Coordinates of N, CA and C and ligand atoms in Angstrom, one line a residue:
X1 N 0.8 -1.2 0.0 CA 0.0 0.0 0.0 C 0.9 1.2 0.0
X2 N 0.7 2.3 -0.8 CA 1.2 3.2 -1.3 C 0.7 3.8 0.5
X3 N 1.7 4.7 0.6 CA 1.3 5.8 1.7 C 1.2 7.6 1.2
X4 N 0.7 8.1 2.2 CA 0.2 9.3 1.8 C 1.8 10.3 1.5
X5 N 1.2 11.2 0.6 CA 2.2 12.0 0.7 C 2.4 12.9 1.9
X6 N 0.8 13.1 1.9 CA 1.2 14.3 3.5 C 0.1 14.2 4.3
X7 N 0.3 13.7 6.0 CA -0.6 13.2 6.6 C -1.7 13.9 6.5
X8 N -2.9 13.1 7.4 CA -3.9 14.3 7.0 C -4.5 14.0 8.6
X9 N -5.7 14.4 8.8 CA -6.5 15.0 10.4 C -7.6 13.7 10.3
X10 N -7.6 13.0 11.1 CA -9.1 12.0 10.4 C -10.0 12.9 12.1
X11 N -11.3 13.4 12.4 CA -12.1 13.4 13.5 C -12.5 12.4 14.3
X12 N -12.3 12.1 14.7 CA -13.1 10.9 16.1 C -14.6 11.6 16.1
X13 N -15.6 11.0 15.7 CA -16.8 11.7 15.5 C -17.9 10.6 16.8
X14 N -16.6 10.6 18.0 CA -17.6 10.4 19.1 C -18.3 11.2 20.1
X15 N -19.3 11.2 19.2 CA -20.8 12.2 19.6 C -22.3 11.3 20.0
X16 N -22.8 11.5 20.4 CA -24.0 10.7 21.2 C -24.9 10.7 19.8
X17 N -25.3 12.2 19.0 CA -26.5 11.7 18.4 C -26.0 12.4 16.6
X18 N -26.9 12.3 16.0 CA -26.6 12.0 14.1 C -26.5 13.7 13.7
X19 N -27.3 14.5 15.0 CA -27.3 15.7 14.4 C -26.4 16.7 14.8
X20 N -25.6 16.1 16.1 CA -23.9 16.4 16.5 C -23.0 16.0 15.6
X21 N -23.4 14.5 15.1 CA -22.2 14.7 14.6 C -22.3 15.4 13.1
X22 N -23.9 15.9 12.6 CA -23.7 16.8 11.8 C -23.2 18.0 11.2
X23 N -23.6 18.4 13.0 CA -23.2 20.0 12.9 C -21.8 19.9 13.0
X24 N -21.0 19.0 13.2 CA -19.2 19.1 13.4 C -19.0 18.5 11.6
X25 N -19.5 17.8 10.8 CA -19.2 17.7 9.7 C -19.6 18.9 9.0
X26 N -20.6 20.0 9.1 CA -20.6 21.4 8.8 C -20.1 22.0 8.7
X27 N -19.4 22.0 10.3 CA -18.5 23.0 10.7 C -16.9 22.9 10.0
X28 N -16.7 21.5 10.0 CA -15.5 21.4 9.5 C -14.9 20.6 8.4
X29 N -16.1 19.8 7.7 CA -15.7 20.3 6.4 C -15.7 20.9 5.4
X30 N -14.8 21.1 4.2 CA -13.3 20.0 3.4 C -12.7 20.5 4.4
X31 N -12.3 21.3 5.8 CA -11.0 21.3 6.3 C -10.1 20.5 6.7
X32 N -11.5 19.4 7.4 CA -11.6 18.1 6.9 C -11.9 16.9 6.5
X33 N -11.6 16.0 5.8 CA -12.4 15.5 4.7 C -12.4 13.9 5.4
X34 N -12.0 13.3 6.5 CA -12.4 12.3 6.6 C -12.9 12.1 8.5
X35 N -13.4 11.3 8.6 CA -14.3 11.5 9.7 C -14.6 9.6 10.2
X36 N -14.4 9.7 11.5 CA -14.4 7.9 11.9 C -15.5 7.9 12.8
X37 N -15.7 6.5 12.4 CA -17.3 6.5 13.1 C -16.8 5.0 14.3
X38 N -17.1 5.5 15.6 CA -16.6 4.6 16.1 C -18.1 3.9 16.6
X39 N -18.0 2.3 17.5 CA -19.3 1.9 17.9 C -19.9 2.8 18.6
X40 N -19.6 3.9 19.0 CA -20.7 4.8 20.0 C -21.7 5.2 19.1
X41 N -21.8 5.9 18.3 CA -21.8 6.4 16.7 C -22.7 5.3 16.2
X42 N -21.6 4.3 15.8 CA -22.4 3.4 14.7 C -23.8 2.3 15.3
X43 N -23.0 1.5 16.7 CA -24.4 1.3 17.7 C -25.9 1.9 17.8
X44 N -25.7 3.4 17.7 CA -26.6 4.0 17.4 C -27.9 4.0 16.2
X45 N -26.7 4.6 15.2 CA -27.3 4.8 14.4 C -27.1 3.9 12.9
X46 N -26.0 3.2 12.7 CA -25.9 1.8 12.0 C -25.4 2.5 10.8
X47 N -25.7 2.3 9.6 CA -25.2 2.4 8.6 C -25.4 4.1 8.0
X48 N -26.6 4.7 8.4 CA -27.3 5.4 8.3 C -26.3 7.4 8.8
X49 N -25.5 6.5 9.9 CA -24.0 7.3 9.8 C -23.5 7.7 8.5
X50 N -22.9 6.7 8.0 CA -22.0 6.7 6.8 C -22.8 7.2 5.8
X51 N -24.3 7.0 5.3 CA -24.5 7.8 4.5 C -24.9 9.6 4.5
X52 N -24.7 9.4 5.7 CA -24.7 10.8 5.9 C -23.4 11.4 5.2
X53 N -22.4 11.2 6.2 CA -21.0 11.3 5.3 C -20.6 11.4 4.3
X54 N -21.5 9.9 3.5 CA -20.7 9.8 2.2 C -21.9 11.0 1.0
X55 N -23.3 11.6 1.4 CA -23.5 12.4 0.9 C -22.5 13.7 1.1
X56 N -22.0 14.0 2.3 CA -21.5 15.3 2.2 C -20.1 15.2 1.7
X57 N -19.5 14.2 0.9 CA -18.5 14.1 0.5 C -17.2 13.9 1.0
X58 N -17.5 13.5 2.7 CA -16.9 12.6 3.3 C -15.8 11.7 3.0
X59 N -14.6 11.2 3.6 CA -14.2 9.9 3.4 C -15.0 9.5 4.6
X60 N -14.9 8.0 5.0 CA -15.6 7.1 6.8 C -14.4 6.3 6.6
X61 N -14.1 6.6 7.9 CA -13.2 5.6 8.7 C -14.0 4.6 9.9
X62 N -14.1 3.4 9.0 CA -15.5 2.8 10.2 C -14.6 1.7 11.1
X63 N -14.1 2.4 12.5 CA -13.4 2.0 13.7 C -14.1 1.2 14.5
X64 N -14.3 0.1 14.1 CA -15.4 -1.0 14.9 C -14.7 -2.0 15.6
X65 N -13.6 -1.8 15.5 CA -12.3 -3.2 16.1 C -12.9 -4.4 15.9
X66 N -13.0 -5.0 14.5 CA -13.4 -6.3 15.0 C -12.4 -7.3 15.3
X67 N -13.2 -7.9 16.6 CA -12.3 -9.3 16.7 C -13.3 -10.6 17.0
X68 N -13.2 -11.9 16.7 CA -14.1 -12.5 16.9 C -13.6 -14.0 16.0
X69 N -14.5 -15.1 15.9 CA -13.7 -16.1 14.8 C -13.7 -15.4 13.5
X70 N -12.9 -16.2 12.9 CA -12.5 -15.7 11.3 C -13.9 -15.9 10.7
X71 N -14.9 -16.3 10.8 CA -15.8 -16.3 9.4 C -16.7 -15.1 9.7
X72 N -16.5 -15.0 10.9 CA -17.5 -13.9 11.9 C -16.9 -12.3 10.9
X73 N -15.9 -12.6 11.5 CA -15.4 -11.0 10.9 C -14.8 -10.9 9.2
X74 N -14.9 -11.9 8.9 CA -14.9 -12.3 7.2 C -16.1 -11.0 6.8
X75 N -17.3 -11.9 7.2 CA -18.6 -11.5 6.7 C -18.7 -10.0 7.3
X76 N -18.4 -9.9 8.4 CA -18.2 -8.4 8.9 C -17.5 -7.1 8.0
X77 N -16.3 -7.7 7.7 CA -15.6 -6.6 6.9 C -16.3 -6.6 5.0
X78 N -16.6 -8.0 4.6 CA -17.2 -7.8 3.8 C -18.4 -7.1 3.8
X79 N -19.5 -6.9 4.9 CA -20.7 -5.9 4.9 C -19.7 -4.8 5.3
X80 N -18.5 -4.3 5.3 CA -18.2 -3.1 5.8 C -18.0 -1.9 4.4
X81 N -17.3 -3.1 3.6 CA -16.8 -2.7 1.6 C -18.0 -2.5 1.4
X82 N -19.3 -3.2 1.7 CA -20.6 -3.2 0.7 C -20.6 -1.4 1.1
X83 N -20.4 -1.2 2.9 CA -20.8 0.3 2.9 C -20.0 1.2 2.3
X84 N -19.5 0.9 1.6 CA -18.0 1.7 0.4 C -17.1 2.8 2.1
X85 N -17.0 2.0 3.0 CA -15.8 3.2 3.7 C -14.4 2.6 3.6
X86 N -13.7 3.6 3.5 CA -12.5 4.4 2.8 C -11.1 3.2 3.8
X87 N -11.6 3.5 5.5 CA -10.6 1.9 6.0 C -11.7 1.8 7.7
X88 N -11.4 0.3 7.7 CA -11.9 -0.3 8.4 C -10.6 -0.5 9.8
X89 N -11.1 -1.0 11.0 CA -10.1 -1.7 11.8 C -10.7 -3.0 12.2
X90 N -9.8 -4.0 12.3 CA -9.6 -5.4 13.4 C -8.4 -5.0 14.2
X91 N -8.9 -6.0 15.1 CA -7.8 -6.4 16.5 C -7.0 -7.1 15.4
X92 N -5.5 -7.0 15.6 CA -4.5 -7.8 15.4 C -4.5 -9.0 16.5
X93 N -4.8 -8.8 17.8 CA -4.1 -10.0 18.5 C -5.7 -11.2 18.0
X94 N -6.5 -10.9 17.3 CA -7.2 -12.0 17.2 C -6.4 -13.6 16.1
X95 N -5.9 -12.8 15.6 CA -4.9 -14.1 15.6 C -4.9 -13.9 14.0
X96 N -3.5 -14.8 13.5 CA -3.4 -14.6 11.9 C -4.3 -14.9 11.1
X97 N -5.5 -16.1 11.2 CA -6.3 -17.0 10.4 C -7.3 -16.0 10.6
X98 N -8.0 -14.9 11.8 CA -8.7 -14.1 11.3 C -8.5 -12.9 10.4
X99 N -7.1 -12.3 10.6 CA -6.0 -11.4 9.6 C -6.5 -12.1 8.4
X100 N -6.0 -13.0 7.5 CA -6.1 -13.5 7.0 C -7.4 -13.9 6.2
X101 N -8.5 -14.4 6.3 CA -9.3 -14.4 6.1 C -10.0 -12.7 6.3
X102 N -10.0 -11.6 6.9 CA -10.8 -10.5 6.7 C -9.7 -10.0 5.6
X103 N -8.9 -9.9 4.9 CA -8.0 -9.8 3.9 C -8.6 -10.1 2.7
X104 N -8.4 -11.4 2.7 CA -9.1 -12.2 1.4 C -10.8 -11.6 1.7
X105 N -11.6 -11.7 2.4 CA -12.7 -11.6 2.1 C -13.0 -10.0 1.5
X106 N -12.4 -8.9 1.8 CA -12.2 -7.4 1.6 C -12.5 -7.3 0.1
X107 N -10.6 -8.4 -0.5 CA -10.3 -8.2 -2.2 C -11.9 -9.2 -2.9
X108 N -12.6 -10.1 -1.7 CA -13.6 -10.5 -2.6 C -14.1 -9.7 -3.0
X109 N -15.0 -9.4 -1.7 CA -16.2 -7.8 -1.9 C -15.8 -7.0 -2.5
X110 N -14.6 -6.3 -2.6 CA -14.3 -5.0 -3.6 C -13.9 -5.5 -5.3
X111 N -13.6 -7.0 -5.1 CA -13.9 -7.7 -6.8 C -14.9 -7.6 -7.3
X112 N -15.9 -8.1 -6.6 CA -17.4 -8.3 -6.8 C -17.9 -7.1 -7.2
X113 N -18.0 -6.0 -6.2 CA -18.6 -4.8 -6.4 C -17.5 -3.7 -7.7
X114 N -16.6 -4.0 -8.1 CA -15.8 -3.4 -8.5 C -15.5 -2.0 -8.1
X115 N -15.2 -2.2 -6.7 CA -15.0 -0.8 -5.8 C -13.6 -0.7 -5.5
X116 N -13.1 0.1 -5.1 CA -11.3 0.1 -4.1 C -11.9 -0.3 -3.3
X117 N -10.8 -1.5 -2.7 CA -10.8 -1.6 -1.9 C -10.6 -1.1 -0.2
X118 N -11.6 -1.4 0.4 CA -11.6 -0.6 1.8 C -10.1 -0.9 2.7
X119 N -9.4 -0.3 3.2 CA -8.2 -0.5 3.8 C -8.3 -0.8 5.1
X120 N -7.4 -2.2 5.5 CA -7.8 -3.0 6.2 C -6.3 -2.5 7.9
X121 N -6.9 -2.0 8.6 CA -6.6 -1.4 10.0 C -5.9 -2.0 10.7
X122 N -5.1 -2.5 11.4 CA -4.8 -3.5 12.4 C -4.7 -2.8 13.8
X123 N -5.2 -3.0 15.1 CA -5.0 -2.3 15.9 C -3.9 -3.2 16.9
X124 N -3.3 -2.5 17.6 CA -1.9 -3.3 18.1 C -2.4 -3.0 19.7
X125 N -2.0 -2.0 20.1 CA -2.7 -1.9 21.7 C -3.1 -0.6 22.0
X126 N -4.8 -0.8 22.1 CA -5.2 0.4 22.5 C -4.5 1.7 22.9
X127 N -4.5 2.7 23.1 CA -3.4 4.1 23.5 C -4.0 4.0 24.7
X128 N -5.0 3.5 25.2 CA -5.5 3.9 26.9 C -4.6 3.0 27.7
X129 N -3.9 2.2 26.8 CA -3.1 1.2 28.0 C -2.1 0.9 27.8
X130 N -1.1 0.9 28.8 CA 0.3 0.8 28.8 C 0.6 -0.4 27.8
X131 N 1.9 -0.2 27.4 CA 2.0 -1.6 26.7 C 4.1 -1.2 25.9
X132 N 4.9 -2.3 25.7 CA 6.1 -1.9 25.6 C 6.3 -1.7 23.9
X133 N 7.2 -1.2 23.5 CA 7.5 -1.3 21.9 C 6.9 -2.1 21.5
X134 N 8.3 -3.0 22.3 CA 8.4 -4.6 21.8 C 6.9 -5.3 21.7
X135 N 6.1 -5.3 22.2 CA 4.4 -6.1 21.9 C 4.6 -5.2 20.7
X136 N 4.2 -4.0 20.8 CA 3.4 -3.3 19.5 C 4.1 -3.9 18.2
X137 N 5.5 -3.6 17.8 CA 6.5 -4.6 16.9 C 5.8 -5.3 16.7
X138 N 5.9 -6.5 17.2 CA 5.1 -8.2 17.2 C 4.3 -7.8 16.6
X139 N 3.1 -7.2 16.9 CA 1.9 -7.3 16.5 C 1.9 -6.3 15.0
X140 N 2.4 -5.4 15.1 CA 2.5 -4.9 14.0 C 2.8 -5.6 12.5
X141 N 4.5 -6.3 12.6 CA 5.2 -7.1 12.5 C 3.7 -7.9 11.5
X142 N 3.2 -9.1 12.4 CA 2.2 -9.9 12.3 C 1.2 -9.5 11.4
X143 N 0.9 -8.1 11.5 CA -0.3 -7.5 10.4 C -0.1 -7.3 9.7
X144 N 1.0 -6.5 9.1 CA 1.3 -6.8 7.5 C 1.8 -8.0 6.7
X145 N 2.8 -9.0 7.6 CA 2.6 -10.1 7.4 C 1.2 -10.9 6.8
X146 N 0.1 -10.5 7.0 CA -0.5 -11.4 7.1 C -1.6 -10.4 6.0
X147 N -0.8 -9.5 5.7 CA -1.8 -9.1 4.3 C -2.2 -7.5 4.5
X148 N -2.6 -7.1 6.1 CA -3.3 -5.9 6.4 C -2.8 -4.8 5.5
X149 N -3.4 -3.6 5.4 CA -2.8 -2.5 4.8 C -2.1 -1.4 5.9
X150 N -2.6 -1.6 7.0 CA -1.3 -0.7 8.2 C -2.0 -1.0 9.4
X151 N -1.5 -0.3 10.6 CA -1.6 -0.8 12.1 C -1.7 0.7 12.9
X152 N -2.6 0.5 13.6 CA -3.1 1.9 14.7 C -2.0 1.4 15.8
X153 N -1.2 2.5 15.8 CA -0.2 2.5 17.2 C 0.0 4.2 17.4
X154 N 0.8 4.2 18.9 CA 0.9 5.6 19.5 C 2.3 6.1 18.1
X155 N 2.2 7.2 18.8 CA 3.7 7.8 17.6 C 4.7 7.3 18.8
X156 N 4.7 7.3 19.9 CA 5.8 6.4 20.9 C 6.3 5.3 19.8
X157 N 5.0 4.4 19.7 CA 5.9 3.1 19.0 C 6.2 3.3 17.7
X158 N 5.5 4.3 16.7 CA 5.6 4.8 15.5 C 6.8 4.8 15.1
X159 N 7.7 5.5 15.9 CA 8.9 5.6 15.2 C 9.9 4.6 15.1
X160 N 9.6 3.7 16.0 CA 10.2 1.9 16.4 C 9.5 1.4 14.8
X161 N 8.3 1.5 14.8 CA 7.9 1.2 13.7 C 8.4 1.0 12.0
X162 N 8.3 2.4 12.2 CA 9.0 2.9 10.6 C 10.5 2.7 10.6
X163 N 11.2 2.1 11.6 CA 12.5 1.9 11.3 C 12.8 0.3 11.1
X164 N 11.7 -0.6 12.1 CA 12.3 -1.6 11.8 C 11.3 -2.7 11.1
X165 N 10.2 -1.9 10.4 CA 9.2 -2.8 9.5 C 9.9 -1.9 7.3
X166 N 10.4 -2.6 6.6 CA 10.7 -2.6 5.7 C 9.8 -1.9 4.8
X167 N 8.5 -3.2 4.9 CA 7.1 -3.0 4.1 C 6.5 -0.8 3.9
X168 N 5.9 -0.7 3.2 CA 5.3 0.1 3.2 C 4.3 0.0 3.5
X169 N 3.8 0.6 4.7 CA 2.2 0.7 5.6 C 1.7 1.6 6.2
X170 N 0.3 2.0 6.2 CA 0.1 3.0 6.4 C 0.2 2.8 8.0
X171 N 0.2 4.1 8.7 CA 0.1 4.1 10.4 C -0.8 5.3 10.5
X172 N -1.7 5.0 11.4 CA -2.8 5.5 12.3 C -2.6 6.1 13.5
X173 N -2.6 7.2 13.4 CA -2.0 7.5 15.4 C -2.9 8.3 16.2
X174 N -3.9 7.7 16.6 CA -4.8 8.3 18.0 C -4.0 8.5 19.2
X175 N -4.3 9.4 20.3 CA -3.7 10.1 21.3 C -3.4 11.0 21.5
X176 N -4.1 11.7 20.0 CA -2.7 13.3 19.9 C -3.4 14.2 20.7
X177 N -2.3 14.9 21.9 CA -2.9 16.1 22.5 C -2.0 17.0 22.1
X178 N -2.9 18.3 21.9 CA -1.9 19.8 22.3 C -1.2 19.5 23.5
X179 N -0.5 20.1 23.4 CA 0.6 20.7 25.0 C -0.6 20.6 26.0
X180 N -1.4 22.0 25.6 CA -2.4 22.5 26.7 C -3.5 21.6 27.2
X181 N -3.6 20.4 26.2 CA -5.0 19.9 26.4 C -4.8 18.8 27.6
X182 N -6.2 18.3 28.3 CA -6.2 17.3 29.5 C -5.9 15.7 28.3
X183 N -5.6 14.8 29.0 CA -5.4 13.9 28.2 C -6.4 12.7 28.6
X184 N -7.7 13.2 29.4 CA -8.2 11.9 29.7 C -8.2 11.0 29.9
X185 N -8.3 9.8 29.2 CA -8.4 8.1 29.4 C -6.9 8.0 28.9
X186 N -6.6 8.6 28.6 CA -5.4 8.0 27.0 C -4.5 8.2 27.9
X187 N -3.1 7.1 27.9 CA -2.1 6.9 28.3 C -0.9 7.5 27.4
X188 N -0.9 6.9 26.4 CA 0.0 7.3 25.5 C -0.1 8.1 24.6
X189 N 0.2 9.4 25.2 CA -0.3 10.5 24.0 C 0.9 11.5 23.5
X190 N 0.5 11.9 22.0 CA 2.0 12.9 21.3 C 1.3 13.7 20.9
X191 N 1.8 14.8 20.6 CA 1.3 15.9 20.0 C 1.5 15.8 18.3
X192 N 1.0 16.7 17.6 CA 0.4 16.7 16.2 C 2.2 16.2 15.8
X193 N 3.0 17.4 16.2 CA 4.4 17.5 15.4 C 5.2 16.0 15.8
X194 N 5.2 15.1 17.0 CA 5.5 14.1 16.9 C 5.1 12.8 16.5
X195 N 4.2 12.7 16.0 CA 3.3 11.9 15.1 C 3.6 12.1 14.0
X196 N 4.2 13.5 13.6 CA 4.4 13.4 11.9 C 5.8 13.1 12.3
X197 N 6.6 13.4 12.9 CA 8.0 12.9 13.0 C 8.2 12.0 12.8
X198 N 6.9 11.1 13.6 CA 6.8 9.1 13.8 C 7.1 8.7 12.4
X199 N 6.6 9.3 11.8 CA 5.8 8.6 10.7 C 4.6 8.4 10.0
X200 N 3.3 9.2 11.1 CA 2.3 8.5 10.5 C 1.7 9.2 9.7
X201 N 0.4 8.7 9.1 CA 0.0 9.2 7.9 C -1.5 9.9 8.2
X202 N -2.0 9.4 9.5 CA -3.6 9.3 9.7 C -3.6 9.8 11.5
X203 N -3.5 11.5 11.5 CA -3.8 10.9 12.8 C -5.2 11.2 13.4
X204 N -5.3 10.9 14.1 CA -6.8 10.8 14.9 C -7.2 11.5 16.2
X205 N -8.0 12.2 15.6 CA -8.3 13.6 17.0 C -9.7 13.7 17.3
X206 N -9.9 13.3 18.5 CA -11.6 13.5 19.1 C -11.6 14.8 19.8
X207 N -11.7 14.6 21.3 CA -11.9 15.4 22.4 C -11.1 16.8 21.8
X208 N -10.0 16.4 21.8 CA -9.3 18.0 21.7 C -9.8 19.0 20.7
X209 N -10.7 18.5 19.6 CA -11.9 19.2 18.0 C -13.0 19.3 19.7
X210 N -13.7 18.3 19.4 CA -15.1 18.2 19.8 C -15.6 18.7 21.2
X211 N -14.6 19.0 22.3 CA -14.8 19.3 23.8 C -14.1 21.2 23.1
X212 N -13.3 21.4 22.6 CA -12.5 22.6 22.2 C -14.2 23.9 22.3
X213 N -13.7 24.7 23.0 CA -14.8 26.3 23.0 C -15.4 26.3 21.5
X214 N -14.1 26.4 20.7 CA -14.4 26.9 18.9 C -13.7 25.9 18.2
X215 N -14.4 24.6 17.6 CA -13.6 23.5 17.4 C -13.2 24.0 15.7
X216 N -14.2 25.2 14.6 CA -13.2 25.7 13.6 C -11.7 26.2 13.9
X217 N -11.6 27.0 14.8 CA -10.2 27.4 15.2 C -9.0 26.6 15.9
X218 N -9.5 25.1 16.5 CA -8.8 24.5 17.0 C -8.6 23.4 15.7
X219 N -9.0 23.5 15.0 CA -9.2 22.6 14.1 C -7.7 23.4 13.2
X220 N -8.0 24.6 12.9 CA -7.2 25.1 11.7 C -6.0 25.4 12.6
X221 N -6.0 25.4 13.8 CA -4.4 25.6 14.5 C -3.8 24.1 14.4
X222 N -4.8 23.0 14.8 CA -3.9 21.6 14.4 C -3.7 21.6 13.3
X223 N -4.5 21.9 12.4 CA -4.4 21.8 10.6 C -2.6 22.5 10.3
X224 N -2.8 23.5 11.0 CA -1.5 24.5 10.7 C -0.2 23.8 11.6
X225 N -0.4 23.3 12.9 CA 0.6 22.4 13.1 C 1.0 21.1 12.4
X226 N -0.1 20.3 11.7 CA 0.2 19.6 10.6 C 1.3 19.7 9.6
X227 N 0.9 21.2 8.7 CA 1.6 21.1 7.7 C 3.1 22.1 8.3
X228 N 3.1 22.5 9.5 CA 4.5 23.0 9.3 C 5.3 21.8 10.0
X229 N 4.5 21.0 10.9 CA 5.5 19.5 11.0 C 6.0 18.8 9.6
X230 N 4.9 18.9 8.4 CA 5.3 17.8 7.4 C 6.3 18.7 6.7
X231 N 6.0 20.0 7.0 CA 7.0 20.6 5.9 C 8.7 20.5 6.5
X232 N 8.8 20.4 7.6 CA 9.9 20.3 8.2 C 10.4 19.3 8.4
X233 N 9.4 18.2 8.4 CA 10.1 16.9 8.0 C 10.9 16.1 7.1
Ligands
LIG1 O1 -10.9 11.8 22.0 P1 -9.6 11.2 21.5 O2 -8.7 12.1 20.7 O3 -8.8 10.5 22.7 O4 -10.1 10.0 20.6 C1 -9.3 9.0 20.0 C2 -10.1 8.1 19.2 O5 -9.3 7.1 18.6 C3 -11.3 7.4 19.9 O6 -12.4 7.4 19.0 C4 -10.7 6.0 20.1 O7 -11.8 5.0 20.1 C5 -9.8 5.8 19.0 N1 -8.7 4.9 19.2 C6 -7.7 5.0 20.2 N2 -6.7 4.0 20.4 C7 -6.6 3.0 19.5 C8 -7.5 2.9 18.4 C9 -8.5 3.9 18.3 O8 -7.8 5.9 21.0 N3 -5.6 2.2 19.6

């Protein structure tokens, strides 16, 4: 998988109801253009999310972690392609034969439908909980091995990452706080400019948009710490 030229902002669009998370797709898009729907979201309101989105010209990042047996989440990620979003996630630690099998079943659905294929997530260890390099590696390691298109890790292990995995993969990085911001649940957290240092391509910002007084303005100051990290990179 080809990686981005220049990372971009994805929203954590964990909001309780369809008309929050509309007014924040108003507010801030094309600033920006992809938006993740995690189970709070999708529990909700099911598919009916994403077409919201994909009317307003949206990318969906539909963050569902599956993990479960392989035929379970086969059929899972294949109804995820039928909803044409842009990348999906599974648990990596569910084991290679489910890797594997949600893989193959992806290039079926996107054969059949003759769509791109939806890009397939691997999550390595939550950011709310401690965990060393060395696991994240392994797991990492394991997911493109086994076919995935890239792996959600902190920019902590990001840069362990990009040095000692060869392959070209994309990387996902939730955690990111401002300096100023409370960090909440999240254990492992980097700010915008160390995440692009890491490496990654996709990073992932909730609370610090969505709790923010004026989330246009906090939006265009990470936007603006974005591009003078990549430019400097
Ligand atoms: O509000 P905050 O910026 O902490 O949101 C981070 C988002 O990234 C949440 O939607 C969370 O579910 C998600 N996420 C994460 N850690 C992972 C994978 C996804 O925090 N490993």
């Amino acid at each position: 998988m080809q990686r981005l030229s220049s990372p971009e902002i994805i929203l954590a669009l964990d909001v309780n109801t369809l008309e929050e998370a509309e007014k924040f797709v108003d507010k801030l898009y094309p600033k920006i253009k992809f938006f993740k729907v995690g189970s709070h979201l999708f529990t909700a309101y099911g598919p009916k999310i994403i077409e919201l989105l994909h009317k307003k010209g949206a990318e969906v990042f539909l963050d569902l972690k599956y993990f479960d047996i392989p035929n379970t989440v086969a059929q899972a990620v294949a109804a995820a392609v039928r909803l044409r979003v842009k990348m999906l996630t599974l648990h990596i630690s569910g084991g290679q034969e489910m890797l594997k099998a949600a893989v193959e079943s992806a290039k079926e659905q996107s054969r059949v439908l003759k769509n791109p294929p939806s890009l397939l997530i691997g999550v390595t260890v939550l950011t709310s909980q401690k965990t060393n390099p060395r696991e994240v590696l392994k797991l990492a390691k394991q997911a493109i091995a086994c076919g995935l298109d890239g792996v959600v890790c902190s920019a902590q292990e990001g840069i362990i990452l990009r040095r000692k995995i060869k392959n070209n993969f994309i990387m996902v990085t939730p955690g990111i706080r401002p300096d100023e911001f409370e960090r909440d649940d999240q254990k492992r957290i980097t700010t915008v400019s160390q995440a692009v240092k890491a490496g990654s391509d996709f990073l992932v910002i909730g609370r610090p948009i969505l709790k923010a007084d004026y989330p246009l303005l906090t939006t265009e100051a990470l936007l603006g710490d974005l591009s003078r990290s990549a430019v400097g990179h």
